[in-house]
Tab-separated table of C-alpha atoms (C1' of nucleotides) in Angstrom:
chain	number	residue	atom	x	y	z
E	533	MET	CA	-0.243	0.071	0.148
E	534	ARG	CA	2.510	2.678	0.848
E	535	GLN	CA	5.163	4.484	-1.139
E	536	GLY	CA	7.810	2.002	-0.631
E	537	ASP	CA	6.482	-0.044	-3.244
E	538	SER	CA	3.263	1.053	-4.112
E	539	ILE	CA	3.559	4.459	-5.172
E	540	GLY	CA	6.753	3.247	-7.047
E	541	ARG	CA	4.492	0.545	-8.855
E	542	PHE	CA	1.079	2.274	-8.936
E	543	SER	CA	1.793	5.862	-9.194
E	544	LEU	CA	0.320	6.011	-12.846
E	545	ALA	CA	-2.561	4.418	-12.422
E	546	GLN	CA	-3.378	5.732	-8.539
E	547	GLY	CA	-4.566	9.146	-8.681
E	548	HIS	CA	-3.039	11.963	-6.664
E	549	PRO	CA	-5.820	13.460	-5.461
E	550	TRP	CA	-5.824	17.239	-3.130
E	551	VAL	CA	-7.160	16.911	0.165
E	552	ALA	CA	-9.705	18.945	2.094
E	553	VAL	CA	-11.751	19.191	5.061
E	554	ASP	CA	-15.318	20.472	5.523
E	555	VAL	CA	-16.626	21.930	8.818
E	556	VAL	CA	-20.410	21.809	9.280
E	557	VAL	CA	-20.314	24.810	12.417
E	558	PHE	CA	-23.965	24.439	14.461
E	559	THR	CA	-24.374	27.230	17.024
E	560	LEU	CA	-27.759	28.042	19.034
E	561	SER	CA	-29.510	31.600	18.133
E	562	GLN	CA	-33.402	32.254	18.234
E	563	ALA	CA	-33.758	29.185	19.576
E	564	THR	CA	-33.222	27.548	16.350
E	565	LEU	CA	-30.153	25.311	14.816
E	566	GLN	CA	-27.907	27.749	12.945
E	567	ALA	CA	-25.334	26.291	10.191
E	568	LEU	CA	-22.382	28.415	9.259
E	569	LEU	CA	-22.514	28.165	5.220
E	570	VAL	CA	-20.036	30.150	2.842
E	571	GLN	CA	-20.890	31.218	-1.157
E	572	VAL	CA	-18.445	29.747	-3.107
E	573	LYS	CA	-16.753	32.144	-5.351
E	574	ASP	CA	-15.110	30.424	-8.750
E	575	GLY	CA	-15.950	27.306	-10.400
E	576	PRO	CA	-18.705	25.306	-11.648
E	577	PHE	CA	-20.798	25.978	-8.154
E	578	ALA	CA	-20.035	29.695	-8.048
E	579	GLY	CA	-22.904	31.349	-6.536
E	580	LYS	CA	-23.850	27.958	-4.440
E	581	TRP	CA	-23.831	27.722	-0.686
E	582	ALA	CA	-21.442	25.239	0.643
E	583	PHE	CA	-19.971	24.137	4.118
E	584	PRO	CA	-16.292	26.003	4.721
E	585	GLY	CA	-13.189	24.081	4.051
E	586	GLY	CA	-10.061	24.116	2.601
E	587	LEU	CA	-7.364	22.433	1.985
E	588	VAL	CA	-5.102	20.731	4.129
E	589	GLY	CA	-1.663	21.968	4.371
E	590	ALA	CA	1.911	19.752	4.373
E	591	GLU	CA	2.395	20.230	7.658
E	592	GLU	CA	-1.014	20.238	9.419
E	593	SER	CA	-3.363	17.143	10.724
E	594	LEU	CA	-6.602	16.740	9.441
E	595	ASP	CA	-7.915	17.862	13.077
E	596	GLN	CA	-5.510	21.197	12.775
E	597	ALA	CA	-6.939	22.162	9.076
E	598	ALA	CA	-10.295	21.695	10.903
E	599	GLU	CA	-9.834	23.765	13.494
E	600	ARG	CA	-7.677	26.324	11.561
E	601	GLU	CA	-10.771	26.438	8.903
E	602	LEU	CA	-12.999	26.850	11.831
E	603	ARG	CA	-10.872	29.582	13.667
E	604	GLU	CA	-10.160	31.826	10.329
E	605	ARG	CA	-14.445	31.831	9.702
E	606	THR	CA	-15.328	32.230	13.098
E	607	GLY	CA	-12.546	33.371	15.490
E	608	VAL	CA	-13.814	30.223	17.536
E	609	GLN	CA	-10.622	28.575	19.495
E	610	GLU	CA	-12.359	26.077	21.617
E	611	ALA	CA	-15.434	23.867	20.355
E	612	HIS	CA	-15.924	20.588	20.104
E	613	LEU	CA	-15.048	19.735	16.889
E	614	GLU	CA	-15.252	15.404	15.367
E	615	GLN	CA	-14.434	14.048	12.147
E	616	LEU	CA	-17.760	13.016	10.295
E	617	TYR	CA	-16.915	11.039	7.277
E	618	THR	CA	-14.630	11.139	4.451
E	619	PHE	CA	-16.042	11.850	0.845
E	620	GLY	CA	-14.125	10.532	-2.210
E	621	LYS	CA	-16.197	10.215	-5.245
E	622	PRO	CA	-14.082	10.933	-8.071
E	623	GLU	CA	-17.003	13.421	-9.885
E	624	ARG	CA	-17.708	15.176	-6.578
E	625	ASP	CA	-15.816	18.217	-7.662
E	626	PRO	CA	-15.343	18.473	-11.067
E	627	MET	CA	-12.637	20.646	-11.350
E	628	SER	CA	-10.379	18.025	-10.002
E	629	ARG	CA	-10.335	15.226	-7.748
E	630	VAL	CA	-10.563	16.056	-4.222
E	631	VAL	CA	-11.065	13.756	-1.084
E	632	SER	CA	-12.834	15.303	1.730
E	633	VAL	CA	-13.024	14.754	5.157
E	634	SER	CA	-16.041	16.197	6.506
E	635	TYR	CA	-16.104	17.860	10.732
E	636	LEU	CA	-18.753	18.720	12.856
E	637	ALA	CA	-17.731	21.590	14.882
E	638	LEU	CA	-20.348	22.551	17.827
E	639	ILE	CA	-19.874	26.504	19.328
E	640	PRO	CA	-21.814	27.776	22.066
E	641	VAL	CA	-24.618	29.944	21.906
E	642	GLN	CA	-23.351	33.599	21.000
E	643	GLY	CA	-23.343	36.537	18.411
E	644	ILE	CA	-20.311	35.375	16.488
E	645	THR	CA	-19.850	37.606	13.044
E	646	PRO	CA	-18.278	35.073	10.692
E	647	ASN	CA	-15.270	36.050	8.107
E	648	ALA	CA	-15.737	35.515	4.611
E	649	ALA	CA	-12.029	37.260	4.012
E	650	SER	CA	-11.477	37.014	0.345
E	651	LYS	CA	-11.788	33.511	-0.107
E	652	TYR	CA	-15.552	33.113	-0.219
E	653	ALA	CA	-18.497	35.311	-1.649
E	654	ASP	CA	-20.302	35.557	1.373
E	655	ILE	CA	-20.575	33.918	4.518
E	656	ARG	CA	-23.350	33.625	6.813
E	657	TRP	CA	-25.821	31.647	9.373
E	658	PHE	CA	-28.841	29.642	7.893
E	659	ARG	CA	-31.317	27.759	10.088
E	660	ALA	CA	-30.445	23.982	9.996
E	661	ASP	CA	-33.882	23.147	9.046
E	662	ARG	CA	-33.717	25.679	6.009
E	663	LEU	CA	-30.900	25.465	3.628
E	664	PRO	CA	-30.506	26.025	0.470
E	665	ARG	CA	-29.604	23.101	-2.000
E	666	LEU	CA	-25.749	22.783	-1.407
E	667	ALA	CA	-22.584	22.603	-3.925
E	668	TYR	CA	-20.489	19.429	-4.003
E	669	ASP	CA	-21.845	16.478	-2.142
E	670	HIS	CA	-22.705	18.720	0.661
E	671	ASP	CA	-26.114	18.001	0.714
E	672	GLN	CA	-25.552	14.457	2.127
E	673	VAL	CA	-22.832	16.072	4.629
E	674	THR	CA	-25.759	18.069	6.226
E	675	ARG	CA	-27.818	14.886	6.141
E	676	LEU	CA	-24.333	13.172	8.450
E	677	ALA	CA	-23.855	15.823	10.393
E	678	LEU	CA	-27.545	16.250	11.643
E	679	GLN	CA	-28.142	12.564	12.451
E	680	ARG	CA	-24.610	12.383	13.830
E	681	LEU	CA	-25.898	15.745	16.331
E	682	ARG	CA	-29.210	14.498	17.158
E	683	ALA	CA	-27.579	10.259	18.002
E	684	LYS	CA	-24.545	12.070	20.143
E	685	LEU	CA	-27.334	14.672	22.238
E	686	GLN	CA	-28.737	11.202	23.343
E	687	TYR	CA	-26.153	9.183	24.361
E	688	THR	CA	-23.146	11.533	25.497
E	689	ASN	CA	-22.752	15.120	27.045
E	690	ILE	CA	-21.705	17.383	23.923
E	691	VAL	CA	-24.621	19.397	24.460
E	692	TYR	CA	-22.119	21.415	26.880
E	693	SER	CA	-20.280	22.461	23.588
E	694	LEU	CA	-23.275	24.412	22.411
E	695	MET	CA	-24.350	25.946	25.765
E	696	PRO	CA	-23.248	29.056	27.319
E	697	SER	CA	-21.184	28.907	30.766
E	698	GLU	CA	-24.269	29.521	32.535
E	699	PHE	CA	-27.602	28.116	31.933
E	700	THR	CA	-30.976	27.664	33.560
E	701	LEU	CA	-32.660	23.603	33.285
E	702	GLY	CA	-35.194	25.482	30.772
E	703	GLU	CA	-32.864	26.583	28.509
E	704	LEU	CA	-31.217	23.518	28.534
E	705	GLN	CA	-34.056	21.278	28.103
E	706	GLU	CA	-35.050	23.876	24.820
E	707	VAL	CA	-31.890	23.166	23.027
E	708	TYR	CA	-32.727	19.530	23.207
E	709	GLU	CA	-36.139	19.844	22.456
E	710	THR	CA	-34.603	22.162	19.309
E	711	ILE	CA	-32.232	19.398	18.135
E	712	LEU	CA	-34.245	16.798	18.732
E	713	GLN	CA	-37.440	17.863	17.162
E	714	ARG	CA	-39.664	16.767	19.286
E	715	PRO	CA	-41.241	18.467	23.091
E	716	LEU	CA	-39.868	16.675	26.394
E	717	ASP	CA	-41.808	16.428	29.436
E	718	ARG	CA	-39.879	19.036	31.946
E	719	ARG	CA	-40.414	16.983	35.133
E	720	ASN	CA	-38.747	14.070	33.289
E	721	PHE	CA	-35.978	16.009	31.981
E	722	ARG	CA	-35.163	17.788	35.198
E	723	LYS	CA	-34.858	14.427	37.162
E	724	ARG	CA	-32.862	12.879	34.627
E	725	ILE	CA	-30.237	15.279	33.884
E	726	LEU	CA	-30.045	16.062	37.636
E	727	ALA	CA	-29.576	12.225	38.167
E	728	LEU	CA	-26.503	12.039	35.949
E	729	GLY	CA	-24.576	14.073	38.054
E	730	LEU	CA	-23.137	16.515	35.365
E	731	LEU	CA	-24.382	19.886	36.180
E	732	LYS	CA	-23.585	22.040	39.498
E	733	GLN	CA	-26.622	24.259	40.581
E	734	LEU	CA	-24.958	28.252	40.822
E	735	LYS	CA	-26.095	30.467	43.973
E	736	LYS	CA	-27.093	32.490	41.480
E	737	LYS	CA	-30.885	33.233	39.524
E	738	ARG	CA	-31.559	34.668	36.357
E	739	ARG	CA	-33.868	37.516	36.835
E	740	GLY	CA	-36.177	37.975	33.810
E	741	THR	CA	-39.600	38.824	33.103
E	742	HIS	CA	-40.696	35.848	35.420
E	743	ARG	CA	-40.389	33.774	38.180
E	744	PRO	CA	-36.665	33.510	38.916
E	745	ALA	CA	-34.987	30.107	37.370
E	746	SER	CA	-31.869	28.724	39.107
E	747	LEU	CA	-28.817	29.066	36.792
E	748	TYR	CA	-27.171	26.219	36.325
E	749	ALA	CA	-23.249	24.914	34.503
E	750	PHE	CA	-21.327	21.746	33.530
E	751	ILE	CA	-19.108	20.490	36.206
E	752	ARG	CA	-16.646	19.214	33.421
E	753	ARG	CA	-16.605	20.395	29.940
E	754	ARG	CA	-15.153	17.433	28.729
E	755	PRO	CA	-16.666	14.650	26.404
E	756	MET	CA	-18.309	11.533	27.922
E	757	ILE	CA	-20.358	8.870	27.281
E	758	ILE	CA	-23.763	8.768	29.074
E	759	GLU	CA	-27.477	7.638	29.127
E	760	MET	CA	-29.463	11.247	27.745
E	761	VAL	CA	-32.845	11.789	26.698
Q	1382	MET	CA	-11.813	25.832	-0.688
Q	1383	ARG	CA	-11.843	24.379	-3.561
Q	1384	GLN	CA	-9.789	24.530	-6.782
Q	1385	GLY	CA	-10.783	27.505	-8.327
Q	1386	ASP	CA	-9.345	29.587	-5.665
Q	1387	SER	CA	-7.893	27.675	-3.416
Q	1388	ILE	CA	-5.320	25.610	-5.210
Q	1389	GLY	CA	-4.412	28.510	-7.284
Q	1390	ARG	CA	-3.942	30.563	-3.864
Q	1391	PHE	CA	-2.733	27.769	-1.744
Q	1392	SER	CA	-0.666	25.315	-3.609
Q	1393	LEU	CA	2.532	25.797	-2.227
Q	1394	ALA	CA	1.602	25.577	1.532
Q	1395	GLN	CA	-0.609	22.610	1.294
Q	1396	GLY	CA	0.781	19.450	0.617
Q	1397	HIS	CA	-0.585	17.242	-1.826
Q	1398	PRO	CA	-0.597	13.790	0.067
Q	1399	TRP	CA	-1.222	10.658	-1.263
Q	1400	VAL	CA	-4.876	9.055	-0.063
Q	1401	ALA	CA	-4.988	5.461	0.756
Q	1402	VAL	CA	-7.618	2.812	2.406
Q	1403	ASP	CA	-6.748	0.198	5.187
Q	1404	VAL	CA	-9.324	-2.490	5.234
Q	1405	VAL	CA	-9.972	-4.146	8.787
Q	1406	VAL	CA	-11.403	-7.412	7.558
Q	1407	PHE	CA	-12.629	-9.407	10.411
Q	1408	THR	CA	-14.478	-12.703	10.258
Q	1409	LEU	CA	-15.344	-15.731	12.506
Q	1410	SER	CA	-13.454	-19.031	12.829
Q	1411	GLN	CA	-13.216	-21.792	15.568
Q	1412	ALA	CA	-15.595	-19.353	17.559
Q	1413	THR	CA	-13.017	-16.609	17.957
Q	1414	LEU	CA	-13.137	-13.472	16.062
Q	1415	GLN	CA	-9.779	-13.148	13.385
Q	1416	ALA	CA	-8.256	-10.420	11.488
Q	1417	LEU	CA	-6.716	-9.913	8.445
Q	1418	LEU	CA	-3.028	-9.337	8.323
Q	1419	VAL	CA	-0.622	-8.514	5.658
Q	1420	GLN	CA	3.541	-8.082	6.532
Q	1421	VAL	CA	4.751	-4.817	5.072
Q	1422	LYS	CA	7.701	-5.739	2.591
Q	1423	ASP	CA	9.968	-2.773	2.183
Q	1424	GLY	CA	10.161	0.759	4.126
Q	1425	PRO	CA	10.513	1.491	7.937
Q	1426	PHE	CA	8.001	-0.753	8.926
Q	1427	ALA	CA	9.133	-3.925	6.837
Q	1428	GLY	CA	8.657	-6.961	8.623
Q	1429	LYS	CA	5.358	-5.428	10.616
Q	1430	TRP	CA	2.104	-6.224	10.573
Q	1431	ALA	CA	-0.517	-4.097	9.241
Q	1432	PHE	CA	-4.013	-4.013	7.974
Q	1433	PRO	CA	-4.206	-4.736	3.876
Q	1434	GLY	CA	-4.411	-1.343	2.068
Q	1435	GLY	CA	-3.141	0.380	-0.889
Q	1436	LEU	CA	-3.514	3.423	-2.651
Q	1437	VAL	CA	-7.024	4.894	-4.322
Q	1438	GLY	CA	-7.054	5.272	-7.956
Q	1439	ALA	CA	-7.567	7.628	-10.163
Q	1440	GLU	CA	-10.718	6.818	-11.377
Q	1441	GLU	CA	-11.912	4.686	-8.170
Q	1442	SER	CA	-13.987	6.340	-4.946
Q	1443	LEU	CA	-12.503	5.004	-1.555
Q	1444	ASP	CA	-15.888	2.519	-1.428
Q	1445	GLN	CA	-14.216	0.819	-4.492
Q	1446	ALA	CA	-10.610	0.762	-3.465
Q	1447	ALA	CA	-11.864	-0.419	-0.071
Q	1448	GLU	CA	-13.749	-3.521	-1.884
Q	1449	ARG	CA	-10.895	-4.225	-4.723
Q	1450	GLU	CA	-8.254	-4.342	-1.759
Q	1451	LEU	CA	-10.654	-6.608	-0.019
Q	1452	ARG	CA	-11.030	-8.807	-3.520
Q	1453	GLU	CA	-7.688	-8.477	-4.254
Q	1454	ARG	CA	-6.653	-10.239	-0.443
Q	1455	THR	CA	-9.498	-12.568	0.025
Q	1456	GLY	CA	-11.460	-13.097	-3.410
Q	1457	VAL	CA	-14.709	-11.972	-1.679
Q	1458	GLN	CA	-16.774	-10.020	-3.772
Q	1459	GLU	CA	-19.677	-9.509	-1.371
Q	1460	ALA	CA	-19.194	-8.310	2.517
Q	1461	HIS	CA	-20.423	-6.009	4.120
Q	1462	LEU	CA	-17.592	-2.961	4.356
Q	1463	GLU	CA	-18.221	0.415	6.090
Q	1464	GLN	CA	-16.189	3.560	6.203
Q	1465	LEU	CA	-14.529	4.111	9.651
Q	1466	TYR	CA	-12.211	6.890	10.123
Q	1467	THR	CA	-9.577	8.401	8.399
Q	1468	PHE	CA	-6.237	9.279	9.423
Q	1469	GLY	CA	-3.817	11.915	8.913
Q	1470	LYS	CA	-0.949	13.087	10.661
Q	1471	PRO	CA	1.743	14.592	8.775
Q	1472	GLU	CA	4.209	11.904	10.423
Q	1473	ARG	CA	1.655	8.570	10.383
Q	1474	ASP	CA	4.138	7.647	7.569
Q	1475	PRO	CA	7.528	8.268	7.780
Q	1476	MET	CA	8.405	7.933	4.284
Q	1477	SER	CA	5.795	10.307	2.737
Q	1478	ARG	CA	2.531	12.120	3.413
Q	1479	VAL	CA	-0.177	9.442	3.015
Q	1480	VAL	CA	-4.123	10.227	4.446
Q	1481	SER	CA	-5.524	6.798	5.233
Q	1482	VAL	CA	-9.208	6.169	5.047
Q	1483	SER	CA	-9.618	2.923	7.187
Q	1484	TYR	CA	-12.696	0.194	6.407
Q	1485	LEU	CA	-14.281	-2.309	8.236
Q	1486	ALA	CA	-14.928	-6.044	6.209
Q	1487	LEU	CA	-17.359	-8.334	7.888
Q	1488	ILE	CA	-16.865	-11.300	5.960
Q	1489	PRO	CA	-18.883	-14.710	6.343
Q	1490	VAL	CA	-17.437	-17.533	8.366
Q	1491	GLN	CA	-15.313	-19.656	5.819
Q	1492	GLY	CA	-12.145	-21.338	4.885
Q	1493	ILE	CA	-10.265	-18.178	2.975
Q	1494	THR	CA	-7.127	-18.800	1.783
Q	1495	PRO	CA	-5.773	-14.855	1.909
Q	1496	ASN	CA	-3.464	-13.980	-1.228
Q	1497	ALA	CA	-0.358	-11.882	-0.292
Q	1498	ALA	CA	0.214	-11.423	-4.022
Q	1499	SER	CA	3.840	-9.633	-4.775
Q	1500	LYS	CA	2.610	-7.043	-2.774
Q	1501	TYR	CA	3.339	-8.250	0.388
Q	1502	ALA	CA	5.578	-10.211	2.247
Q	1503	ASP	CA	3.089	-12.700	3.971
Q	1504	ILE	CA	-0.574	-12.306	4.897
Q	1505	ARG	CA	-2.652	-14.722	7.437
Q	1506	TRP	CA	-5.318	-14.441	9.876
Q	1507	PHE	CA	-4.532	-13.547	13.697
Q	1508	ARG	CA	-7.265	-13.912	16.535
Q	1509	ALA	CA	-8.546	-10.144	16.995
Q	1510	ASP	CA	-7.596	-10.378	20.546
Q	1511	ARG	CA	-4.167	-11.250	20.547
Q	1512	LEU	CA	-2.862	-9.119	17.109
Q	1513	PRO	CA	0.722	-8.299	17.429
Q	1514	ARG	CA	1.931	-4.729	17.970
Q	1515	LEU	CA	0.855	-3.180	14.310
Q	1516	ALA	CA	2.759	-0.949	11.892
Q	1517	TYR	CA	1.756	3.036	10.735
Q	1518	ASP	CA	-0.922	3.919	13.356
Q	1519	HIS	CA	-2.555	0.707	12.851
Q	1520	ASP	CA	-3.175	-0.169	16.471
Q	1521	GLN	CA	-5.344	2.793	16.726
Q	1522	VAL	CA	-7.201	1.053	13.837
Q	1523	THR	CA	-7.742	-1.654	15.379
Q	1524	ARG	CA	-9.326	-0.605	18.763
Q	1525	LEU	CA	-11.612	1.882	16.513
Q	1526	ALA	CA	-12.451	-1.185	14.493
Q	1527	LEU	CA	-13.653	-3.415	17.324
Q	1528	GLN	CA	-15.398	-0.645	18.960
Q	1529	ARG	CA	-17.663	-0.413	16.130
Q	1530	LEU	CA	-18.354	-4.011	15.783
Q	1531	ARG	CA	-19.432	-4.386	18.881
Q	1532	ALA	CA	-21.385	-1.109	18.992
Q	1533	LYS	CA	-23.108	-1.971	15.989
Q	1534	LEU	CA	-24.118	-5.562	16.520
Q	1535	GLN	CA	-25.721	-4.088	19.412
Q	1536	TYR	CA	-28.437	-1.798	17.540
Q	1537	THR	CA	-27.868	-3.060	14.140
Q	1538	ASN	CA	-28.396	-6.557	12.286
Q	1539	ILE	CA	-25.016	-6.848	11.061
Q	1540	VAL	CA	-24.112	-9.749	12.150
Q	1541	TYR	CA	-25.836	-11.161	9.334
Q	1542	SER	CA	-22.744	-10.189	7.479
Q	1543	LEU	CA	-20.636	-12.588	9.558
Q	1544	MET	CA	-22.998	-15.826	9.445
Q	1545	PRO	CA	-23.410	-18.129	6.800
Q	1546	SER	CA	-26.476	-18.948	4.952
Q	1547	GLU	CA	-28.107	-21.228	7.677
Q	1548	PHE	CA	-27.249	-21.521	10.898
Q	1549	THR	CA	-28.581	-22.688	14.336
Q	1550	LEU	CA	-29.715	-20.178	16.961
Q	1551	GLY	CA	-26.723	-21.544	19.343
Q	1552	GLU	CA	-24.034	-20.647	16.792
Q	1553	LEU	CA	-25.637	-17.214	16.615
Q	1554	GLN	CA	-25.627	-16.875	20.099
Q	1555	GLU	CA	-21.986	-17.559	20.369
Q	1556	VAL	CA	-20.996	-15.590	17.648
Q	1557	TYR	CA	-22.612	-12.487	19.997
Q	1558	GLU	CA	-20.862	-13.529	22.936
Q	1559	THR	CA	-17.579	-13.730	21.342
Q	1560	ILE	CA	-17.794	-10.517	19.641
Q	1561	LEU	CA	-19.190	-9.056	22.886
Q	1562	GLN	CA	-16.993	-11.144	24.898
Q	1563	ARG	CA	-19.691	-12.082	27.447
Q	1564	PRO	CA	-22.040	-14.492	28.184
Q	1565	LEU	CA	-25.837	-14.765	27.311
Q	1566	ASP	CA	-28.523	-16.029	28.490
Q	1567	ARG	CA	-30.017	-18.193	26.081
Q	1568	ARG	CA	-34.022	-17.963	27.032
Q	1569	ASN	CA	-33.554	-13.787	26.453
Q	1570	PHE	CA	-31.418	-14.151	23.830
Q	1571	ARG	CA	-33.565	-16.499	21.801
Q	1572	LYS	CA	-37.184	-14.665	22.469
Q	1573	ARG	CA	-35.469	-11.361	21.325
Q	1574	ILE	CA	-33.808	-12.339	18.362
Q	1575	LEU	CA	-36.953	-13.920	17.231
Q	1576	ALA	CA	-39.038	-11.471	18.568
Q	1577	LEU	CA	-37.207	-9.012	15.887
Q	1578	GLY	CA	-38.515	-11.393	13.125
Q	1579	LEU	CA	-35.557	-11.094	10.900
Q	1580	LEU	CA	-35.239	-14.447	10.869
Q	1581	LYS	CA	-36.856	-17.573	9.607
Q	1582	GLN	CA	-37.085	-21.094	10.682
Q	1583	LEU	CA	-36.053	-23.442	8.000
Q	1584	LYS	CA	-37.718	-26.996	8.212
Q	1585	LYS	CA	-34.256	-28.731	8.161
Q	1586	LYS	CA	-31.951	-29.603	11.409
Q	1587	ARG	CA	-28.579	-29.511	12.353
Q	1588	ARG	CA	-27.634	-33.008	13.074
Q	1589	GLY	CA	-24.786	-33.131	15.136
Q	1590	THR	CA	-23.687	-34.951	17.904
Q	1591	HIS	CA	-26.578	-34.231	20.190
Q	1592	ARG	CA	-30.194	-33.260	20.309
Q	1593	PRO	CA	-30.726	-31.831	16.454
Q	1594	ALA	CA	-31.375	-27.954	16.241
Q	1595	SER	CA	-33.366	-25.835	14.208
Q	1596	LEU	CA	-31.428	-24.345	11.343
Q	1597	TYR	CA	-32.062	-20.585	10.664
Q	1598	ALA	CA	-31.634	-18.248	7.774
Q	1599	PHE	CA	-31.516	-14.145	7.573
Q	1600	ILE	CA	-35.034	-13.172	5.790
Q	1601	ARG	CA	-33.127	-10.307	4.410
Q	1602	ARG	CA	-29.385	-9.613	4.266
Q	1603	ARG	CA	-28.871	-6.349	3.676
Q	1604	PRO	CA	-28.189	-3.277	6.867
Q	1605	MET	CA	-31.129	-1.972	9.240
Q	1606	ILE	CA	-31.158	-0.568	12.991
Q	1607	ILE	CA	-32.875	-2.730	15.376
Q	1608	GLU	CA	-32.330	-3.118	19.089
Q	1609	MET	CA	-30.303	-6.282	19.901
Q	1610	VAL	CA	-28.636	-7.418	23.024
P	443	DC	C1'	-28.212	-45.332	30.132
P	444	DC	C1'	-25.340	-41.338	30.057
P	445	DA	C1'	-23.350	-36.824	28.301
P	446	DA	C1'	-24.555	-32.877	25.249
P	447	DA	C1'	-26.748	-29.328	23.336
P	448	DA	C1'	-31.660	-27.977	22.242
P	449	DG	C1'	-36.207	-25.888	23.700
P	450	DT	C1'	-39.039	-23.372	26.413
P	451	DG	C1'	-42.316	-19.333	30.635
P	452	DT	C1'	-42.825	-17.127	34.869
P	453	DT	C1'	-41.983	-13.833	38.111
P	454	DG	C1'	-39.841	-9.325	40.406
P	455	DG	C1'	-37.588	-5.419	39.561
P	456	DT	C1'	-36.228	-1.335	37.311
P	457	DC	C1'	-36.890	1.833	34.471
P	458	DT	C1'	-39.914	4.766	31.717
P	459	DT	C1'	-43.991	7.572	30.677
P	460	DA	C1'	-48.142	10.007	31.451
P	461	DC	C1'	-49.643	13.666	33.897
P	462	DA	C1'	-51.293	18.749	37.126
P	463	DC	C1'	-51.077	21.820	40.327
P	464	DC	C1'	-48.757	25.813	43.151
P	465	DC	C1'	-44.945	29.210	43.129
P	466	DA	C1'	-42.488	34.033	42.113
P	467	DT	C1'	-41.853	37.020	39.404
P	468	DG	C1'	-42.868	40.934	35.937
P	469	DC	C1'	-46.349	44.333	34.345
I	597	DG	C1'	-54.111	40.487	39.699
I	598	DC	C1'	-53.012	38.001	35.503
I	599	DA	C1'	-50.031	36.408	32.444
I	600	DT	C1'	-45.531	33.727	31.916
I	601	DG	C1'	-42.193	30.602	32.940
I	602	DG	C1'	-40.114	27.620	37.108
I	603	DG	C1'	-40.453	24.254	39.913
I	604	DT	C1'	-42.051	19.498	42.058
I	605	DG	C1'	-43.970	13.417	42.961
I	606	DT	C1'	-46.521	9.350	41.911
I	607	DA	C1'	-48.538	5.913	39.623
I	608	DA	C1'	-49.401	2.169	35.541
I	609	DG	C1'	-47.079	0.414	31.938
I	610	DA	C1'	-43.078	-1.965	29.436
I	611	DC	C1'	-39.102	-3.815	29.998
I	612	DC	C1'	-35.261	-6.471	31.247
I	613	DA	C1'	-32.726	-9.747	33.928
I	614	DA	C1'	-32.819	-13.848	36.557
I	615	DC	C1'	-33.484	-18.530	36.752
I	616	DA	C1'	-34.233	-24.781	35.889
I	617	DC	C1'	-35.929	-28.639	34.354
I	618	DT	C1'	-37.181	-31.641	30.318
I	619	DT	C1'	-36.155	-33.073	25.222
I	620	DT	C1'	-33.643	-35.743	21.881
I	621	DT	C1'	-29.890	-37.249	19.964
I	622	DG	C1'	-25.134	-39.952	19.652
I	623	DG	C1'	-21.929	-42.968	21.683
DNA sequence: CCAAAAGTGTTGGTCTTACACCCATGC
DNA sequence: GCATGGGTGTAAGACCAACACTTTTGG
């Protein structure tokens, strides 16, 4: 397989594709799940929307390339970032052979102003349930990303990566309901999530328009397997 | 990201890695899970064992490259084949930058004689729980493959890809116990698996050394999500 | 007739779901 | 004082885990 013999023996038959990463960045805003899209500048997909991405640098790991892309578009340094799937059909990009490793990034609720730089014609947030038809095979990437997010919400604690440092149980429940697209029973939700022991109740209260709600925070902000929802 | 601008703008900074697939082939034999390993011929890992793999051809999708590698080593045409994960640290292969997409292949119990061709020094089956230290980052690939297999055994019907066309419930249970590495209660196992409605009972019996057992077959041999074990 | 695997139901405990009322605040 | 979200417990049903004896064959 490797160079020693393979590249010697196969270099003519073997393609030498470009390797790129594409990053599906999700966040929550106005109680909806939002995805970050860029407008492609050149090539046959010019004008179409797609997930931001870019070629992997010579000295860079795939994870680092994804982190860099996330940072360049959003300024976000710390986020949940995980590999999704690798797409490599020869015809997926009509201009040249590009094998693309897709990543899922989750960033906390906040007003992030994305940066297109000169690389893209435009960049902005779209409601995840109302994305336009995307360039390349990115519609498939969307399905995968949503599927993975919904699945992981239910057996891991990754929701922490979408939450601000302090939140009420009502807000947390709303996040679950938004992503899973189904209502949850408030009493059962509170029982379950508190029983997991992942949250600490803060002394503070959120004083809003109505009865103040207790604020909570995650005790640890790192990925764990749990059984939630 | 794509060539239009990116390759123009970034081609010096961006590496142009080789893209390979590596295939973890599992089968069952003598009531143990077996993995197919090849012995590397050249380069810094010469003499070490690794999973079979190879560069992706210019006209080939990643899936096709994995299928081809499986076919070349085992002659098997039809198998469960799924992408696992993509590894791409710059230093993972000391000779040159290789991004490797790993695949999991499951083939039915049977006496397959693997074929090293001239590509490898040797090829043979190893017990999955007693693999030697592997070349490249393949120890990581092993962990992932076993993890994925165990997980999927529990919420999909992929076990069909490891079974011959006819089998007894005892044999099926033995497969689950082998892979999950824990004993299962016979009555509960039979109740559950029959309740799923995925099996049909054949008229035939397996006549062995003791009381004959009813033979079963999968009604459909294609992947489905279920809730098993 | 003995050894070995096949075949078969019931019960107790746990987990999950459904459900309704009072509370604290802002306006 | 009313509208709004916050906060709380219980009961019924579903699901799961544990468990032992009889049957059929080969040798």
